[in-house]
PDB file of C-alpha atoms in Angstrom:
ATOM      1  CA  MET T   1     100.844 127.596 122.833  1.00 54.00           C
ATOM      2  CA  ASP T   2     104.055 129.606 122.463  1.00 64.00           C
ATOM      3  CA  ARG T   3     106.140 126.424 122.448  1.00 65.00           C
ATOM      4  CA  PHE T   4     104.002 124.988 119.635  1.00 59.00           C
ATOM      5  CA  ALA T   5     104.172 128.201 117.602  1.00 59.00           C
ATOM      6  CA  ALA T   6     107.943 128.349 117.982  1.00 66.00           C
ATOM      7  CA  SER T   7     108.363 124.916 116.415  1.00 73.00           C
ATOM      8  CA  SER T   8     105.296 124.646 114.189  1.00 81.00           C
ATOM      9  CA  LEU T   9     107.441 124.147 111.094  1.00 81.00           C
ATOM     10  CA  ASN T  10     109.033 121.136 112.755  1.00 83.00           C
ATOM     11  CA  TRP T  11     105.558 119.761 113.468  1.00 86.00           C
ATOM     12  CA  VAL T  12     104.533 120.240 109.847  1.00 88.00           C
ATOM     13  CA  MET T  13     107.690 118.531 108.594  1.00 89.00           C
ATOM     14  CA  GLY T  14     107.006 115.694 111.029  1.00 90.00           C
ATOM     15  CA  MET T  15     103.451 115.325 109.709  1.00 94.00           C
ATOM     16  CA  ILE T  16     104.721 115.280 106.122  1.00 95.00           C
ATOM     17  CA  PHE T  17     107.218 112.586 107.127  1.00 95.00           C
ATOM     18  CA  VAL T  18     104.403 110.537 108.715  1.00 96.00           C
ATOM     19  CA  ILE T  19     102.438 110.836 105.461  1.00 97.00           C
ATOM     20  CA  SER T  20     105.546 109.612 103.654  1.00 97.00           C
ATOM     21  CA  LEU T  21     105.769 106.602 105.953  1.00 98.00           C
ATOM     22  CA  ILE T  22     102.078 105.790 105.442  1.00 98.00           C
ATOM     23  CA  TYR T  23     102.518 105.803 101.659  1.00 98.00           C
ATOM     24  CA  ALA T  24     105.709 103.753 101.956  1.00 98.00           C
ATOM     25  CA  VAL T  25     103.885 101.091 103.972  1.00 98.00           C
ATOM     26  CA  ARG T  26     101.008 101.099 101.473  1.00 97.00           C
ATOM     27  CA  ALA T  27     103.481 100.699  98.611  1.00 97.00           C
ATOM     28  CA  TYR T  28     105.289  97.879 100.405  1.00 97.00           C
ATOM     29  CA  PHE T  29     102.117  95.877 100.958  1.00 97.00           C
ATOM     30  CA  GLY T  30     100.917  96.725  97.455  1.00 96.00           C
ATOM     31  CA  TYR T  31     104.140  95.392  95.943  1.00 96.00           C
ATOM     32  CA  LYS T  32     103.811  92.222  98.043  1.00 95.00           C
ATOM     33  CA  THR T  33     100.204  91.712  96.915  1.00 95.00           C
ATOM     34  CA  VAL T  34     101.059  92.215  93.249  1.00 95.00           C
ATOM     35  CA  ALA T  35     103.958  89.771  93.513  1.00 92.00           C
ATOM     36  CA  ALA T  36     101.655  87.138  95.013  1.00 91.00           C
ATOM     37  CA  ASP T  37      98.968  87.733  92.375  1.00 94.00           C
ATOM     38  CA  ALA T  38     101.401  87.533  89.466  1.00 93.00           C
ATOM     39  CA  VAL T  39     102.098  83.813  89.750  1.00 93.00           C
ATOM     40  CA  SER T  40      98.459  82.799  90.121  1.00 93.00           C
ATOM     41  CA  ASP T  41      97.488  85.077  87.226  1.00 93.00           C
ATOM     42  CA  TYR T  42     100.157  83.474  85.040  1.00 94.00           C
ATOM     43  CA  HIS T  43      98.916  79.948  85.775  1.00 93.00           C
ATOM     44  CA  TYR T  44      95.290  80.920  85.127  1.00 94.00           C
ATOM     45  CA  LYS T  45      96.098  82.623  81.830  1.00 91.00           C
ATOM     46  CA  LYS T  46      98.460  79.830  80.762  1.00 92.00           C
ATOM     47  CA  GLU T  47      95.740  77.211  81.321  1.00 92.00           C
ATOM     48  CA  ASN T  48      93.291  79.266  79.237  1.00 92.00           C
ATOM     49  CA  GLY T  49      95.732  79.992  76.400  1.00 89.00           C
ATOM     50  CA  MET T  50      95.898  83.726  77.099  1.00 88.00           C
ATOM     51  CA  VAL T  51      99.709  83.957  77.321  1.00 88.00           C
ATOM     52  CA  ARG T  52     102.213  83.952  74.474  1.00 85.00           C
ATOM     53  CA  PRO T  53     103.842  80.511  74.224  1.00 86.00           C
ATOM     54  CA  THR T  54     107.315  82.099  74.157  1.00 87.00           C
ATOM     55  CA  LEU T  55     106.761  83.920  77.474  1.00 88.00           C
ATOM     56  CA  SER T  56     108.201  82.183  80.536  1.00 90.00           C
ATOM     57  CA  GLU T  57     106.683  82.382  83.994  1.00 91.00           C
ATOM     58  CA  ASP T  58     109.518  84.613  85.227  1.00 93.00           C
ATOM     59  CA  GLY T  59     109.077  86.951  82.259  1.00 92.00           C
ATOM     60  CA  TYR T  60     105.337  87.119  82.828  1.00 92.00           C
ATOM     61  CA  VAL T  61     105.849  87.887  86.522  1.00 93.00           C
ATOM     62  CA  ARG T  62     108.322  90.681  85.692  1.00 93.00           C
ATOM     63  CA  ALA T  63     105.924  92.199  83.137  1.00 93.00           C
ATOM     64  CA  TYR T  64     102.991  91.847  85.537  1.00 94.00           C
ATOM     65  CA  LYS T  65     104.885  93.583  88.322  1.00 94.00           C
ATOM     66  CA  ARG T  66     106.043  96.414  86.056  1.00 92.00           C
ATOM     67  CA  PHE T  67     102.495  97.069  84.932  1.00 94.00           C
ATOM     68  CA  HIS T  68     100.515  96.491  88.135  1.00 94.00           C
ATOM     69  CA  ASN T  69     102.828  97.609  90.951  1.00 94.00           C
ATOM     70  CA  PRO T  70     101.555 100.635  92.926  1.00 94.00           C
ATOM     71  CA  ARG T  71     104.316 102.912  91.691  1.00 95.00           C
ATOM     72  CA  GLY T  72     102.243 105.997  92.503  1.00 96.00           C
ATOM     73  CA  HIS T  73     102.342 105.253  96.221  1.00 97.00           C
ATOM     74  CA  LEU T  74     106.077 104.682  96.097  1.00 97.00           C
ATOM     75  CA  HIS T  75     106.686 107.954  94.243  1.00 98.00           C
ATOM     76  CA  ILE T  76     104.495 109.891  96.689  1.00 98.00           C
ATOM     77  CA  ALA T  77     106.378 108.323  99.602  1.00 98.00           C
ATOM     78  CA  VAL T  78     109.748 109.259  98.119  1.00 97.00           C
ATOM     79  CA  ALA T  79     108.689 112.817  97.204  1.00 98.00           C
ATOM     80  CA  THR T  80     107.152 113.593 100.597  1.00 97.00           C
ATOM     81  CA  GLY T  81     110.102 111.958 102.364  1.00 97.00           C
ATOM     82  CA  ILE T  82     112.525 114.156 100.440  1.00 97.00           C
ATOM     83  CA  MET T  83     110.397 117.186 101.280  1.00 96.00           C
ATOM     84  CA  ALA T  84     110.327 116.308 104.985  1.00 94.00           C
ATOM     85  CA  ILE T  85     114.054 115.650 105.214  1.00 94.00           C
ATOM     86  CA  PHE T  86     115.446 118.439 103.032  1.00 96.00           C
ATOM     87  CA  THR T  87     113.041 121.369 103.577  1.00 94.00           C
ATOM     88  CA  LEU T  88     114.676 122.667 106.753  1.00 91.00           C
ATOM     89  CA  PRO T  89     118.252 122.485 105.388  1.00 94.00           C
ATOM     90  CA  ALA T  90     117.068 124.061 102.114  1.00 95.00           C
ATOM     91  CA  MET T  91     115.369 126.860 104.033  1.00 93.00           C
ATOM     92  CA  GLY T  92     118.615 127.481 105.905  1.00 94.00           C
ATOM     93  CA  VAL T  93     120.540 127.747 102.650  1.00 96.00           C
ATOM     94  CA  LEU T  94     117.861 129.942 101.051  1.00 93.00           C
ATOM     95  CA  ASN T  95     117.760 132.147 104.146  1.00 93.00           C
ATOM     96  CA  GLY T  96     121.548 132.548 103.984  1.00 94.00           C
ATOM     97  CA  ILE T  97     121.331 133.508 100.304  1.00 93.00           C
ATOM     98  CA  THR T  98     118.578 136.072 100.956  1.00 92.00           C
ATOM     99  CA  ILE T  99     120.552 137.604 103.844  1.00 93.00           C
ATOM    100  CA  LEU T 100     123.660 137.770 101.648  1.00 94.00           C
ATOM    101  CA  MET T 101     121.626 139.464  98.904  1.00 91.00           C
ATOM    102  CA  TRP T 102     120.173 141.887 101.485  1.00 90.00           C
ATOM    103  CA  GLU T 103     123.643 142.789 102.735  1.00 93.00           C
ATOM    104  CA  MET T 104     125.008 143.198  99.197  1.00 92.00           C
ATOM    105  CA  GLY T 105     121.973 145.325  98.272  1.00 87.00           C
ATOM    106  CA  GLY T 106     122.660 147.961 100.897  1.00 89.00           C
ATOM    107  CA  ARG T 107     120.570 146.615 103.806  1.00 88.00           C
ATOM    108  CA  ASP T 108     117.285 148.188 102.758  1.00 86.00           C
ATOM    109  CA  GLU T 109     114.811 148.232 105.653  1.00 84.00           C
ATOM    110  CA  ALA T 110     111.999 146.788 103.517  1.00 81.00           C
ATOM    111  CA  PHE T 111     113.980 143.577 102.974  1.00 82.00           C
ATOM    112  CA  THR T 112     115.272 143.166 106.523  1.00 87.00           C
ATOM    113  CA  PRO T 113     115.374 139.474 107.483  1.00 88.00           C
ATOM    114  CA  GLY T 114     112.431 138.565 109.652  1.00 84.00           C
ATOM    115  CA  PHE T 115     110.150 141.260 108.262  1.00 89.00           C
ATOM    116  CA  LEU T 116     107.215 140.724 105.940  1.00 90.00           C
ATOM    117  CA  VAL T 117     108.999 140.795 102.571  1.00 90.00           C
ATOM    118  CA  HIS T 118     111.649 138.367 103.755  1.00 91.00           C
ATOM    119  CA  ALA T 119     109.061 136.053 105.323  1.00 91.00           C
ATOM    120  CA  LEU T 120     106.980 136.031 102.135  1.00 93.00           C
ATOM    121  CA  LEU T 121     110.067 135.399 100.029  1.00 93.00           C
ATOM    122  CA  MET T 122     110.991 132.434 102.232  1.00 92.00           C
ATOM    123  CA  MET T 123     107.443 131.074 101.985  1.00 92.00           C
ATOM    124  CA  PHE T 124     107.438 131.282  98.176  1.00 96.00           C
ATOM    125  CA  LEU T 125     110.933 129.816  97.921  1.00 94.00           C
ATOM    126  CA  THR T 126     109.813 126.880 100.084  1.00 94.00           C
ATOM    127  CA  ILE T 127     106.783 126.335  97.853  1.00 95.00           C
ATOM    128  CA  ALA T 128     109.060 126.512  94.798  1.00 97.00           C
ATOM    129  CA  PHE T 129     111.377 123.934  96.399  1.00 97.00           C
ATOM    130  CA  TRP T 130     108.433 121.580  96.988  1.00 96.00           C
ATOM    131  CA  ALA T 131     107.145 122.178  93.452  1.00 98.00           C
ATOM    132  CA  LEU T 132     110.574 121.278  92.053  1.00 98.00           C
ATOM    133  CA  ILE T 133     110.560 118.005  93.999  1.00 98.00           C
ATOM    134  CA  ALA T 134     107.022 117.227  92.812  1.00 97.00           C
ATOM    135  CA  TYR T 135     107.940 118.065  89.217  1.00 98.00           C
ATOM    136  CA  VAL T 136     111.029 115.852  89.170  1.00 98.00           C
ATOM    137  CA  THR T 137     109.107 112.994  90.794  1.00 98.00           C
ATOM    138  CA  ALA T 138     106.195 113.300  88.348  1.00 97.00           C
ATOM    139  CA  ARG T 139     108.583 113.350  85.369  1.00 98.00           C
ATOM    140  CA  HIS T 140     110.262 110.197  86.616  1.00 97.00           C
ATOM    141  CA  TYR T 141     106.903 108.504  87.246  1.00 96.00           C
ATOM    142  CA  HIS T 142     105.520 109.241  83.791  1.00 95.00           C
ATOM    143  CA  LYS T 143     108.783 108.562  81.966  1.00 95.00           C
ATOM    144  CA  HIS T 144     108.913 105.025  83.358  1.00 90.00           C
ATOM    145  CA  ALA T 145     105.174 104.244  83.180  1.00 89.00           C
ATOM    146  CA  ALA T 146     104.092 101.132  81.319  1.00 85.00           C
ATOM    147  CA  VAL T 147     101.681 101.857  78.468  1.00 85.00           C
ATOM    148  CA  ASN T 148      99.774  98.575  78.475  1.00 90.00           C
ATOM    149  CA  PHE T 149     100.231  95.016  79.641  1.00 89.00           C
ATOM    150  CA  ASP T 150     100.534  93.533  76.138  1.00 88.00           C
ATOM    151  CA  ASP T 151     103.515  95.794  75.443  1.00 87.00           C
ATOM    152  CA  GLU T 152     105.145  94.686  78.692  1.00 88.00           C
ATOM    153  CA  MET T 153     104.708  91.027  77.754  1.00 88.00           C
ATOM    154  CA  ALA T 154     106.073  91.750  74.266  1.00 86.00           C
ATOM    155  CA  ARG T 155     109.092  93.463  75.828  1.00 87.00           C
ATOM    156  CA  GLU T 156     109.784  90.341  77.902  1.00 86.00           C
ATOM    157  CA  THR T 157     109.713  88.089  74.822  1.00 85.00           C
ATOM    158  CA  GLY T 158     111.952  90.467  72.881  1.00 83.00           C
ATOM    159  CA  GLU T 159     109.259  91.438  70.376  1.00 80.00           C
ATOM    160  CA  LEU T 160     109.318  95.046  71.579  1.00 71.00           C
ATOM    161  CA  ASN T 161     112.411  96.959  72.640  1.00 62.00           C
TER     162      ASN T 161
END
């Protein structure tokens, strides 16, 4: 049990990385499925007069992929992968900064590295680091989200820029 407790943070980072891999695999297969569905959807809609006459098959496929791809899974995979890879180095840097601040502040016993205040500060800084990653990822996701499929088709024909 002592060996597990000594490296529990490594185990947690490993589990987060496994979650990242699971979402990456789901995104990969989701992208493959959407790509396969795009062509058949184009032919069906073309036969039934549901596609603009100026829209080519390649343009329709690009618009279809932009709108229907599982971008959420890809963004979750990237965010959790970044968290798993960069948390330990970030904690090392943050720990060095807190120790430097402790030394410059006169080495007060309450803020001694390894004691409660320092441990809580490191915990909250880690949570803030993860929140920053989640925030940046969510901003990117929503900034590049397609509004509706008609707009994506109009963008491909040049009607909407």
